[in-house]
mmCIF file of C-alpha atoms in Angstrom:
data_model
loop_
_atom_site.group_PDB
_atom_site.id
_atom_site.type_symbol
_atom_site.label_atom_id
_atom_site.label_comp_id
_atom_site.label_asym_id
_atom_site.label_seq_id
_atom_site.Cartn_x
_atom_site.Cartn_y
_atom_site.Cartn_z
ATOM 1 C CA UNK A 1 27.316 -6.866 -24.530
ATOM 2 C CA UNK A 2 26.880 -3.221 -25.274
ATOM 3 C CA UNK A 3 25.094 -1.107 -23.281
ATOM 4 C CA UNK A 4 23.389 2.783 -23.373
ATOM 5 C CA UNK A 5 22.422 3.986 -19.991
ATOM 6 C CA UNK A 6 19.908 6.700 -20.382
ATOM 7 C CA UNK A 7 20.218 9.631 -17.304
ATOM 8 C CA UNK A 8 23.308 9.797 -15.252
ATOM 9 C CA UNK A 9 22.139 11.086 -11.574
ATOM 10 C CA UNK A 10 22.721 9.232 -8.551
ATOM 11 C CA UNK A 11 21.112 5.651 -10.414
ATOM 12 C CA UNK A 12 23.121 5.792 -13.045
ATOM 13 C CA UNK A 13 26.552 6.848 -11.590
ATOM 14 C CA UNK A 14 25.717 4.023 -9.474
ATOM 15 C CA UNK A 15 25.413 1.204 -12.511
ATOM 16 C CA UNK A 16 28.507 2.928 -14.040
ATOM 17 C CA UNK A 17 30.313 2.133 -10.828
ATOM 18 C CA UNK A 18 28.780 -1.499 -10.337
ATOM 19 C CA UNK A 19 29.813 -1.928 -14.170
ATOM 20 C CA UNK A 20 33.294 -0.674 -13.370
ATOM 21 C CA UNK A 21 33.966 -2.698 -10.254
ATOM 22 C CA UNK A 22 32.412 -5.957 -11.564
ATOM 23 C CA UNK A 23 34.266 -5.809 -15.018
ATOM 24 C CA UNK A 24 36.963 -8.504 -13.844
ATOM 25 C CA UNK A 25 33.685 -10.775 -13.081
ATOM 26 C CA UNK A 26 31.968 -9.959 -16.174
ATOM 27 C CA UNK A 27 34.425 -10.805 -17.988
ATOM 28 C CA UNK A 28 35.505 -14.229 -16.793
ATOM 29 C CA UNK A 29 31.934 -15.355 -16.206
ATOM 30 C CA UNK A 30 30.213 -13.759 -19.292
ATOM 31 C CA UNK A 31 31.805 -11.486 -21.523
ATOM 32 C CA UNK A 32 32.941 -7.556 -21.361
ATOM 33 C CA UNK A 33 30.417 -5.111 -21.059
ATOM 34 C CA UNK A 34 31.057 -2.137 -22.675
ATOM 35 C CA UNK A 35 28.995 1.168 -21.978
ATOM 36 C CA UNK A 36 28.754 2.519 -25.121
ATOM 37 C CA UNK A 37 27.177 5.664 -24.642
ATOM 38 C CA UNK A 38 25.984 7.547 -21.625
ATOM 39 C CA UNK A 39 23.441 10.795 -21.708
ATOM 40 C CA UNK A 40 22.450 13.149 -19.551
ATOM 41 C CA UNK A 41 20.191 17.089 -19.520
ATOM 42 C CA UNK A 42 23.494 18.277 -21.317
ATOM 43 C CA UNK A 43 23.963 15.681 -24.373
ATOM 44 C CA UNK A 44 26.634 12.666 -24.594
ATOM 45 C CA UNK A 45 29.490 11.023 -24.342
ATOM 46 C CA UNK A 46 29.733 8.255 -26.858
ATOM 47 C CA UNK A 47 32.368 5.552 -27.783
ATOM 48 C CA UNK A 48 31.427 2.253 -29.834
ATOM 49 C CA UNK A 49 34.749 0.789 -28.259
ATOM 50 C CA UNK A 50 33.955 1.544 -24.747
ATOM 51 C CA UNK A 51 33.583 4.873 -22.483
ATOM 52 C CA UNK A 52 35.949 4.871 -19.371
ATOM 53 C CA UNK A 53 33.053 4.634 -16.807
ATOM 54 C CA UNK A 54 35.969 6.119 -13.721
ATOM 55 C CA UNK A 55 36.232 8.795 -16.437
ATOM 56 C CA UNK A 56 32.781 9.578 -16.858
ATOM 57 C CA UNK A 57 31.739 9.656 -13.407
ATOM 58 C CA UNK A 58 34.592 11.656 -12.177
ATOM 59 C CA UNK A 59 34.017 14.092 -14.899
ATOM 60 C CA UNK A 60 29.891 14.166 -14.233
ATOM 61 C CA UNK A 61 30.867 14.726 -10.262
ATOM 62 C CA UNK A 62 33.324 17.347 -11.281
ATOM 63 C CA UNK A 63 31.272 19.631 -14.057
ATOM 64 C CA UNK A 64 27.554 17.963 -13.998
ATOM 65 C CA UNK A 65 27.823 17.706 -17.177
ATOM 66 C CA UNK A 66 28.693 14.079 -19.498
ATOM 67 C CA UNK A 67 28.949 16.174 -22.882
ATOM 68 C CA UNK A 68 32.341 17.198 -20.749
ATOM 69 C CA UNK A 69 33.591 14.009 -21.841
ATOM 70 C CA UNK A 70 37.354 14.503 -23.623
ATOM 71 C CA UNK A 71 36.734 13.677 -27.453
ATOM 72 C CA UNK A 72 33.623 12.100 -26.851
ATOM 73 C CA UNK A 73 31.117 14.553 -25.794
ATOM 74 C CA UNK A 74 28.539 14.967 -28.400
ATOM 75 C CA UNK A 75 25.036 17.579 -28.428
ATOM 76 C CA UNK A 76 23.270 14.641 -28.781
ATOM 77 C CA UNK A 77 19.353 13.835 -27.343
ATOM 78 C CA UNK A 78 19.096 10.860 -25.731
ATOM 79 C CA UNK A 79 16.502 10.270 -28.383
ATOM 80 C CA UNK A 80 18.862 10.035 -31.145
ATOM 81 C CA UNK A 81 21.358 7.991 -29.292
ATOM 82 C CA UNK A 82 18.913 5.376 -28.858
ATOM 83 C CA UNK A 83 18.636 5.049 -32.707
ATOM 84 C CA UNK A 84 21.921 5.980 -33.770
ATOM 85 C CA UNK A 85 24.198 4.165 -31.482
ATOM 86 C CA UNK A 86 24.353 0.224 -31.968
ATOM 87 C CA UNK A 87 23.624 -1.195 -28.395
ATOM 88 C CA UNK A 88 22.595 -4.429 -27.363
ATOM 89 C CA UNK A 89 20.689 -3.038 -24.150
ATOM 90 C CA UNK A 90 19.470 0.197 -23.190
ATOM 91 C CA UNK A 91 19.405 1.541 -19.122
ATOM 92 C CA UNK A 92 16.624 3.885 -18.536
ATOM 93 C CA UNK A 93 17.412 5.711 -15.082
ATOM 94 C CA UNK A 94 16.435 9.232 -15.685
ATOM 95 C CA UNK A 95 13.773 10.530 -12.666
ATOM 96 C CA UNK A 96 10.062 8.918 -12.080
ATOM 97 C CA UNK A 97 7.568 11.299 -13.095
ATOM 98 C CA UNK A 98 4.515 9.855 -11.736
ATOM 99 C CA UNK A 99 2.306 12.262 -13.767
ATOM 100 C CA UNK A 100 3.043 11.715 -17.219
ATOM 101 C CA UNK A 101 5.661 8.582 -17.045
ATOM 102 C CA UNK A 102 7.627 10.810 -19.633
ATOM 103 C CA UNK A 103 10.473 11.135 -20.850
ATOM 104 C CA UNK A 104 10.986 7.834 -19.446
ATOM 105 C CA UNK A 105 8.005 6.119 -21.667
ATOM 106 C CA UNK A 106 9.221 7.587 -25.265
ATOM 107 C CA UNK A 107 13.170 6.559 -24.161
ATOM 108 C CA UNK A 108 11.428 3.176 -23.547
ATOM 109 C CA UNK A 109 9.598 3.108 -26.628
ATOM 110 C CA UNK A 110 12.158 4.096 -28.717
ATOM 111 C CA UNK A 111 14.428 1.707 -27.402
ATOM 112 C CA UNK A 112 12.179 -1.471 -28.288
ATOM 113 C CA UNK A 113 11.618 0.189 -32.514
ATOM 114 C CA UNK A 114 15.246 -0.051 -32.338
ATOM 115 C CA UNK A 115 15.371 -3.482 -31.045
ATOM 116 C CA UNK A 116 17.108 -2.908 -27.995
ATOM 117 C CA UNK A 117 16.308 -4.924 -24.834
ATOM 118 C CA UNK A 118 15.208 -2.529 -21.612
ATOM 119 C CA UNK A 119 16.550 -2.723 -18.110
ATOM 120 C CA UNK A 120 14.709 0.453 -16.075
ATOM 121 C CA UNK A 121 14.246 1.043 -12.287
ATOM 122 C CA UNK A 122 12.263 4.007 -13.570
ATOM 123 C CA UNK A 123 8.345 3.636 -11.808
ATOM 124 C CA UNK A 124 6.627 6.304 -13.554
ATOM 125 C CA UNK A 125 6.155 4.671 -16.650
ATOM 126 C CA UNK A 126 5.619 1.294 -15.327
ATOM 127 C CA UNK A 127 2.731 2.459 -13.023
ATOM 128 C CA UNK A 128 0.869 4.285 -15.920
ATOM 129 C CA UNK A 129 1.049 2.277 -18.730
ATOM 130 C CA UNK A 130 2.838 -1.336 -17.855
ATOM 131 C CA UNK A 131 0.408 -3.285 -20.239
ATOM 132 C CA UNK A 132 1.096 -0.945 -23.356
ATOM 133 C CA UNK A 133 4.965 -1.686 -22.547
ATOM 134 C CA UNK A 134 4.522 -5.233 -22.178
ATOM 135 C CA UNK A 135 3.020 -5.455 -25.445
ATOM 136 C CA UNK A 136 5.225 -3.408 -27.228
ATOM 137 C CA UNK A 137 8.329 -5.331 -25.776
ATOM 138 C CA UNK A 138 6.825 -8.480 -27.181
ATOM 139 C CA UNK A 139 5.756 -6.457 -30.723
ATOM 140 C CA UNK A 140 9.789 -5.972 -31.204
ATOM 141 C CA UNK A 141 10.699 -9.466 -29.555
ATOM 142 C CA UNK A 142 12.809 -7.488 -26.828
ATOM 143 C CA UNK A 143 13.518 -8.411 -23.176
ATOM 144 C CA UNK A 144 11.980 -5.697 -21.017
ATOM 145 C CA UNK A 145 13.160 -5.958 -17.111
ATOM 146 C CA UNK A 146 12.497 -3.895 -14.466
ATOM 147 C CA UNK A 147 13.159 -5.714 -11.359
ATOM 148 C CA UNK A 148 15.094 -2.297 -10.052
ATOM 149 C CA UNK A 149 11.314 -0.246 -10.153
ATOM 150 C CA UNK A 150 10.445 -1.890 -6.760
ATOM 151 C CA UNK A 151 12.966 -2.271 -3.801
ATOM 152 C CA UNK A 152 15.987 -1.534 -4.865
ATOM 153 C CA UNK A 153 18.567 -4.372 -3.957
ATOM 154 C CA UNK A 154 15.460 -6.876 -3.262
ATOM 155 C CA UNK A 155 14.935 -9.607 -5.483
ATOM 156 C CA UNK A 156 10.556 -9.117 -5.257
ATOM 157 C CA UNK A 157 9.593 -9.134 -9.199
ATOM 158 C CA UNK A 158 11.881 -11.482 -10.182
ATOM 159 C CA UNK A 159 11.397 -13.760 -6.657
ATOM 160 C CA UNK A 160 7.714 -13.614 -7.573
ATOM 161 C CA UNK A 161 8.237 -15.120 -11.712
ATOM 162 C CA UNK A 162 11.267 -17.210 -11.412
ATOM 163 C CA UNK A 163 11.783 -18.771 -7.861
ATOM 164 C CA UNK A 164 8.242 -18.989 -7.180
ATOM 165 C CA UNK A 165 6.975 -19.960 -10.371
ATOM 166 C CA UNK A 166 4.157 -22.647 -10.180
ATOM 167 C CA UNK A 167 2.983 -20.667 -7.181
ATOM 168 C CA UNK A 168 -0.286 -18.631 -7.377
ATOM 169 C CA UNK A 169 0.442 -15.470 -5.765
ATOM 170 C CA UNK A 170 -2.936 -14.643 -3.503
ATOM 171 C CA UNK A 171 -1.761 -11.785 -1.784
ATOM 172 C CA UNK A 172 1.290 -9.135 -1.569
ATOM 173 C CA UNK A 173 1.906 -6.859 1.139
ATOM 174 C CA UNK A 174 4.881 -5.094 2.769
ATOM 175 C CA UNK A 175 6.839 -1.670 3.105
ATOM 176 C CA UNK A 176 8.190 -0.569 -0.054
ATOM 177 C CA UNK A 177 8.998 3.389 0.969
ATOM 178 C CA UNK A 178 12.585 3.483 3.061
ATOM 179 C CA UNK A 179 11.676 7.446 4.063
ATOM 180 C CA UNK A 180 8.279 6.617 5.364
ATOM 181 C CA UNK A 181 10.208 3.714 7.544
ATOM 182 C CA UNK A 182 12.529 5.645 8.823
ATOM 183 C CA UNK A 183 10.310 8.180 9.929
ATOM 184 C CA UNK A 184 7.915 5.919 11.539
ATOM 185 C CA UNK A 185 10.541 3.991 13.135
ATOM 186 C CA UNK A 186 12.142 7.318 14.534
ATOM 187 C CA UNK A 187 9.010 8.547 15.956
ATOM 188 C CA UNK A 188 8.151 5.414 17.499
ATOM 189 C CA UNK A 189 11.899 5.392 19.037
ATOM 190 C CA UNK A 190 11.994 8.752 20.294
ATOM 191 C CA UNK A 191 8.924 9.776 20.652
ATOM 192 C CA UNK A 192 8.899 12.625 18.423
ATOM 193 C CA UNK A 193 6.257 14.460 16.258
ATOM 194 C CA UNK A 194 6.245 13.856 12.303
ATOM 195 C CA UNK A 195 7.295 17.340 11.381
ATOM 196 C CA UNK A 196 10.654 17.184 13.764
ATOM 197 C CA UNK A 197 11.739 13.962 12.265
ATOM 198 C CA UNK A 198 10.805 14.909 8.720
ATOM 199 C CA UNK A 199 13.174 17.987 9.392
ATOM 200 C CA UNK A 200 15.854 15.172 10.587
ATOM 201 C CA UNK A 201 15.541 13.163 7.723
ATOM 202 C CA UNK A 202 15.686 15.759 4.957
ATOM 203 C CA UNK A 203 19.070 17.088 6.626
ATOM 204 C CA UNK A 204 20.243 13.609 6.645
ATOM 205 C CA UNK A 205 19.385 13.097 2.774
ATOM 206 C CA UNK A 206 16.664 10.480 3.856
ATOM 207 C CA UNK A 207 14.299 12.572 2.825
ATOM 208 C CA UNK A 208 14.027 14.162 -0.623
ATOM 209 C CA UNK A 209 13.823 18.265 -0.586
ATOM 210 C CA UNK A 210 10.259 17.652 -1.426
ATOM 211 C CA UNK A 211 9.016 14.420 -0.114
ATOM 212 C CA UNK A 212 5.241 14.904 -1.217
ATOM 213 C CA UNK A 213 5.462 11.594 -2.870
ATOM 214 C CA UNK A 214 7.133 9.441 -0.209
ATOM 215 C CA UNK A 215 4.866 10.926 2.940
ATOM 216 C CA UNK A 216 1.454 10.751 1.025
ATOM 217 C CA UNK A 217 2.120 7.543 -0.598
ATOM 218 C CA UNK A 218 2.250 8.061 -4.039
ATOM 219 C CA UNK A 219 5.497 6.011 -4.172
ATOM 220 C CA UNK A 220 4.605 2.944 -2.459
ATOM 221 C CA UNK A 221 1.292 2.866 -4.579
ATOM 222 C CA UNK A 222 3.191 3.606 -7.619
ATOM 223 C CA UNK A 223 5.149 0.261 -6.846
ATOM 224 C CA UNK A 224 2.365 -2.144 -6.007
ATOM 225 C CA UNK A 225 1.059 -1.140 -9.145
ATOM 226 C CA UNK A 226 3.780 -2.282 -10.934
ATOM 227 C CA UNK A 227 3.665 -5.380 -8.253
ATOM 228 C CA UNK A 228 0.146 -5.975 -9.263
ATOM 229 C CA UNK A 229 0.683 -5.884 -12.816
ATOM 230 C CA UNK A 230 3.337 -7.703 -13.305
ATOM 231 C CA UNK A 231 3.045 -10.676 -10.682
ATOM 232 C CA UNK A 232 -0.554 -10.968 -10.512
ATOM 233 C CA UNK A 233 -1.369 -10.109 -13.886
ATOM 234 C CA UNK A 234 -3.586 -6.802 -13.347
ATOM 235 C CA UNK A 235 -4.320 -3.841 -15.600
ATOM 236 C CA UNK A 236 -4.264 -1.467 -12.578
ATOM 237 C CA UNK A 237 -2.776 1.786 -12.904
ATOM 238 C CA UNK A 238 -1.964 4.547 -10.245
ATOM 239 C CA UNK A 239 -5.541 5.866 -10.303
ATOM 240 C CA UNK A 240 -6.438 2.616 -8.996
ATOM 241 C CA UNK A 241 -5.022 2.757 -5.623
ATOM 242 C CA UNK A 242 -6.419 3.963 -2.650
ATOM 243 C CA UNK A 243 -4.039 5.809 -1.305
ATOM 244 C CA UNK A 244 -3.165 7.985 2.345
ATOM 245 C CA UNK A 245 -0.095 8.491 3.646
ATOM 246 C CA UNK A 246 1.556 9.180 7.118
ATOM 247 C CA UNK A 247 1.658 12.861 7.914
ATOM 248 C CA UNK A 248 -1.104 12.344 10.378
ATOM 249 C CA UNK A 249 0.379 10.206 12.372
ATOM 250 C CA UNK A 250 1.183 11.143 15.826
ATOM 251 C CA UNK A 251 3.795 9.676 18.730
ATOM 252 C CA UNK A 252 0.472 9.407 20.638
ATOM 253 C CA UNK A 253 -1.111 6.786 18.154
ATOM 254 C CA UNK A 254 2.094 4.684 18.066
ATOM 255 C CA UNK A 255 2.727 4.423 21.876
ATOM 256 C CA UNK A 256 -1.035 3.350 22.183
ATOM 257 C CA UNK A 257 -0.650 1.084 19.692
ATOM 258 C CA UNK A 258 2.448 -0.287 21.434
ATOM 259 C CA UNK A 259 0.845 -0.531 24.434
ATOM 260 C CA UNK A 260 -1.370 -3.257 22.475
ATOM 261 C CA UNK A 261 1.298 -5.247 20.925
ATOM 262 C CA UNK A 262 1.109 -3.583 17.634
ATOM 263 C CA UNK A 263 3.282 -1.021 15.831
ATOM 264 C CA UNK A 264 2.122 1.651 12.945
ATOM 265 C CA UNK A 265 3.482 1.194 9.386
ATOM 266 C CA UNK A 266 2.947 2.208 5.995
ATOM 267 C CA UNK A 267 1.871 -0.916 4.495
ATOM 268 C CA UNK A 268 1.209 -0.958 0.028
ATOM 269 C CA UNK A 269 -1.370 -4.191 -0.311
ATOM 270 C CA UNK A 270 -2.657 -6.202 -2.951
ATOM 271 C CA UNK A 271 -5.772 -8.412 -1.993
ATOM 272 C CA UNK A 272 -9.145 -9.651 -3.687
ATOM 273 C CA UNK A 273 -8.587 -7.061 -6.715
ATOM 274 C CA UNK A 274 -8.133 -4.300 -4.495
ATOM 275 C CA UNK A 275 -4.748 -2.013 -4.277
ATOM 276 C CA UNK A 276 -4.418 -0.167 -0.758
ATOM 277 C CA UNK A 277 -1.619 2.215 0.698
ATOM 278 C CA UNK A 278 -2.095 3.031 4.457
ATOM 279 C CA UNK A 279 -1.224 3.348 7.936
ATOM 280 C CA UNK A 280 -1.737 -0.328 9.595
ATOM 281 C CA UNK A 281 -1.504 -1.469 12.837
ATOM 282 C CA UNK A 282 1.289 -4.617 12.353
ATOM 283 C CA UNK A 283 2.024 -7.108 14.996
ATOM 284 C CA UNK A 284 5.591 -5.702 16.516
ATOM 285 C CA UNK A 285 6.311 -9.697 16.377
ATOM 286 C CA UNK A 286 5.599 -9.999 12.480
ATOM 287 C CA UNK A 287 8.091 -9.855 9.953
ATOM 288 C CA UNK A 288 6.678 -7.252 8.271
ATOM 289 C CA UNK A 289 8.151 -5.258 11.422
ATOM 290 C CA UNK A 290 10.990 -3.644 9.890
ATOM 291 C CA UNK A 291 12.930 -0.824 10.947
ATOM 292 C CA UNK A 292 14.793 2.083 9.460
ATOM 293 C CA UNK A 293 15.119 2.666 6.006
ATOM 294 C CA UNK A 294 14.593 -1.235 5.253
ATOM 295 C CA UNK A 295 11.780 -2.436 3.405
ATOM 296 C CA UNK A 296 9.895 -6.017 3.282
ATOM 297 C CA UNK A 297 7.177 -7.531 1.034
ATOM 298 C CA UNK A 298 5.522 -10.636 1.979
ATOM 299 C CA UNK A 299 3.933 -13.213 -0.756
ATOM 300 C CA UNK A 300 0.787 -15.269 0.455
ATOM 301 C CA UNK A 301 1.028 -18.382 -1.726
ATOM 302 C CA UNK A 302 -0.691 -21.454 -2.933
ATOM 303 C CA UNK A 303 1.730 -23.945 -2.372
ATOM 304 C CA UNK A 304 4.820 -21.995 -0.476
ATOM 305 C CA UNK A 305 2.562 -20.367 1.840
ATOM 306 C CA UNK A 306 4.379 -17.189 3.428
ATOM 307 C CA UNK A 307 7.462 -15.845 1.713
ATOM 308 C CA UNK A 308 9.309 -12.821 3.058
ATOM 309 C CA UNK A 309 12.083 -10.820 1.627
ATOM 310 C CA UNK A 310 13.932 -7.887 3.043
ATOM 311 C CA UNK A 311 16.034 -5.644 1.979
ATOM 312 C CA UNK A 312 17.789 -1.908 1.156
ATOM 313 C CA UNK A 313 14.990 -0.734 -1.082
ATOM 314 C CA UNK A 314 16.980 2.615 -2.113
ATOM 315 C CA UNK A 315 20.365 4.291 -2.517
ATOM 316 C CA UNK A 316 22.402 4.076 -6.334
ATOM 317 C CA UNK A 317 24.510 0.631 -5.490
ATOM 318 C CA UNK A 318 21.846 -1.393 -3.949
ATOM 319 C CA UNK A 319 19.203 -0.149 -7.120
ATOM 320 C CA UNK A 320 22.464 -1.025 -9.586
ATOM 321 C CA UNK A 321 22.271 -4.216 -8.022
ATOM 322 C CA UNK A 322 19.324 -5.690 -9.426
ATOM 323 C CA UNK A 323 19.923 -3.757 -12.419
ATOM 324 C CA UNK A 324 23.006 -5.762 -13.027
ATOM 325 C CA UNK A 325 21.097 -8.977 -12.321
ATOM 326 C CA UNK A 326 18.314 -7.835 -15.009
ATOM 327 C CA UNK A 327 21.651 -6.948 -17.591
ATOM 328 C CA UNK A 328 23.422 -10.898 -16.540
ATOM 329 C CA UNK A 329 19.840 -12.198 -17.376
ATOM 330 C CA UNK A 330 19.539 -10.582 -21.179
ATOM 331 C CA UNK A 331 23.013 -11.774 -21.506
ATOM 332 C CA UNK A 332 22.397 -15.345 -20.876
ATOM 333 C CA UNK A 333 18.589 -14.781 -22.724
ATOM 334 C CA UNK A 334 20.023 -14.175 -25.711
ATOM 335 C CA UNK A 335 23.405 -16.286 -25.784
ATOM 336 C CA UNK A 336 21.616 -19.311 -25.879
#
């Protein structure tokens, strides 16, 4: 199976190592796959035959740059790769822009003309227009997965349509932001204001430089839009969450609602129609109660009744992770 992967930051070092270090297992349960191409802000590397992936990520860690490639670098946009280079699947894992989706969306777009299947953890695109993607997808009769846009490592999308299928989903709720977590959990622990632990956390690489959309809750709404879309069959986008994040929060509130039984936690909710990111008072018995950088989502089902999953919902390995399970899938898809 040949494969493109689209953006080479942390996310897609990360599937180049996964790649690398599974290849023995790849090959004996499946067949090789190749990377065929790789591009990043500078151009590409490119080999039909197969790019060393230790090669390419020691020389993007070295320079920054994948055109730096020996004898393979090409000024190439990732535009034209996507229709020039013959790939089975293309990886989209260049940054979420929440505002726009783009370039994420075009890559995407492209990539289905061209019939290539899609593997993305990218958000942006998926919480702005999922129903125009799911359309197009079928349009080309590609394979669009994107079980790496919500919790990293957890299995929640594809939990939801496989394991669970015959179940009606009635409700989803859970923590879906590791940097909110960890700060909550922190200032719970140590009883320490917001602003010293967000301090903490950005030293520590928890926190991005700006964490505007982690703190306000932009992210977690971002992905149970994409939860509500693609599990419960909404048309909700971004604009249709109500959203407020954590910066208010206060060691005061959390010891008081300790003293109760309860914890404070940044919960993303889908209910009745209705799409909610907040503060909540949880239960500190519940399993929702997670701490650290973990996250959880809970399923309220017909027939299951409560389902709970937990899991790393960040870091370049752990997203790789389902990425490679979304990649194994295509391949047995369309070896049938």
């Amino acid at each position: 199976m040949d494969i493109i992967i689209i953006g080479f930051g942390a996310i897609g070092k990360g599937v180049a190592k996964v790649l690398y270090e599974k290849r023995e297992y790849l090959k004996e349960n499946f067949e090789e796959f190749k990377v065929v191409a790789i591009t990043d802000s500078s151009g590409a590397a490119i080999d039909e035959n197969g790019l060393d992936l230790k090669k390419a990520i020691d020389i993007k860690e070295k320079t920054g740059k994948i055109i730096n490639y020996p004898e393979k670098g090409r000024e190439m946009s990732s535009i034209d790769v996507i229709r020039n280079v013959d790939a089975d699947v293309v990886v989209e894992v260049t940054p979420s822009n929440l505002e726009t989706g783009e370039p994420a969306k075009t890559h995407i777009l492209e990539s289905f003309k061209n019939k290539k299947h899609v593997v993305t953890a990218n958000k942006g695109p998926l919480a702005l227009c999922y129903k125009e993607l799911i359309e197009e997808a079928k349009k080309y009769n590609v394979i669009f997965r994107h079980e790496a846009s919500v919790g990293g490592a957890m299995p929640i999308i594809n939990l939801a349509k496989e394991t669970l299928a015959g179940n009606e989903i009635l409700s989803i709720r859970g923590i879906l932001n590791g940097t909110t977590n960890y700060i909550l959990t922190k200032m719970e622990k140590e009883g320490l204001d917001f602003e010293t632990i967000l301090k903490e956390a950005k030293e520590l690489g928890i926190a991005e430089t700006d964490p505007t959309q982690d703190i306000e809750g932009l992210d977690t709404a971002a992905k149970i839009v994409i939860l509500a879309n693609s599990i419960m069959g909404m048309n909700k986008t971004i604009k249709d969450v109500k959203v407020k994040g954590i910066s208010r929060i206060t060691p005061e509130a959390i010891f008081l609602a300790n003293k109760r039984g309860y914890t404070i936690k940044l919960i993303g909710q889908i209910k009745d129609k209705y799409l909610i990111v907040e503060p909540m008072l949880i239960p500190i018995d519940s399993p929702l109660n997670v701490k650290g950088t973990l996250n959880v989502a809970m399923f309220e089902t017909d027939l299951a009744k409560e389902v709970v999953v937990v899991g790393r919902g960040a870091g370049p390995i752990e997203t790789a992770s389902a990425i490679l399970s979304d990649l194994i899938h295509i391949y047995q898809a369309t070896r049938k």
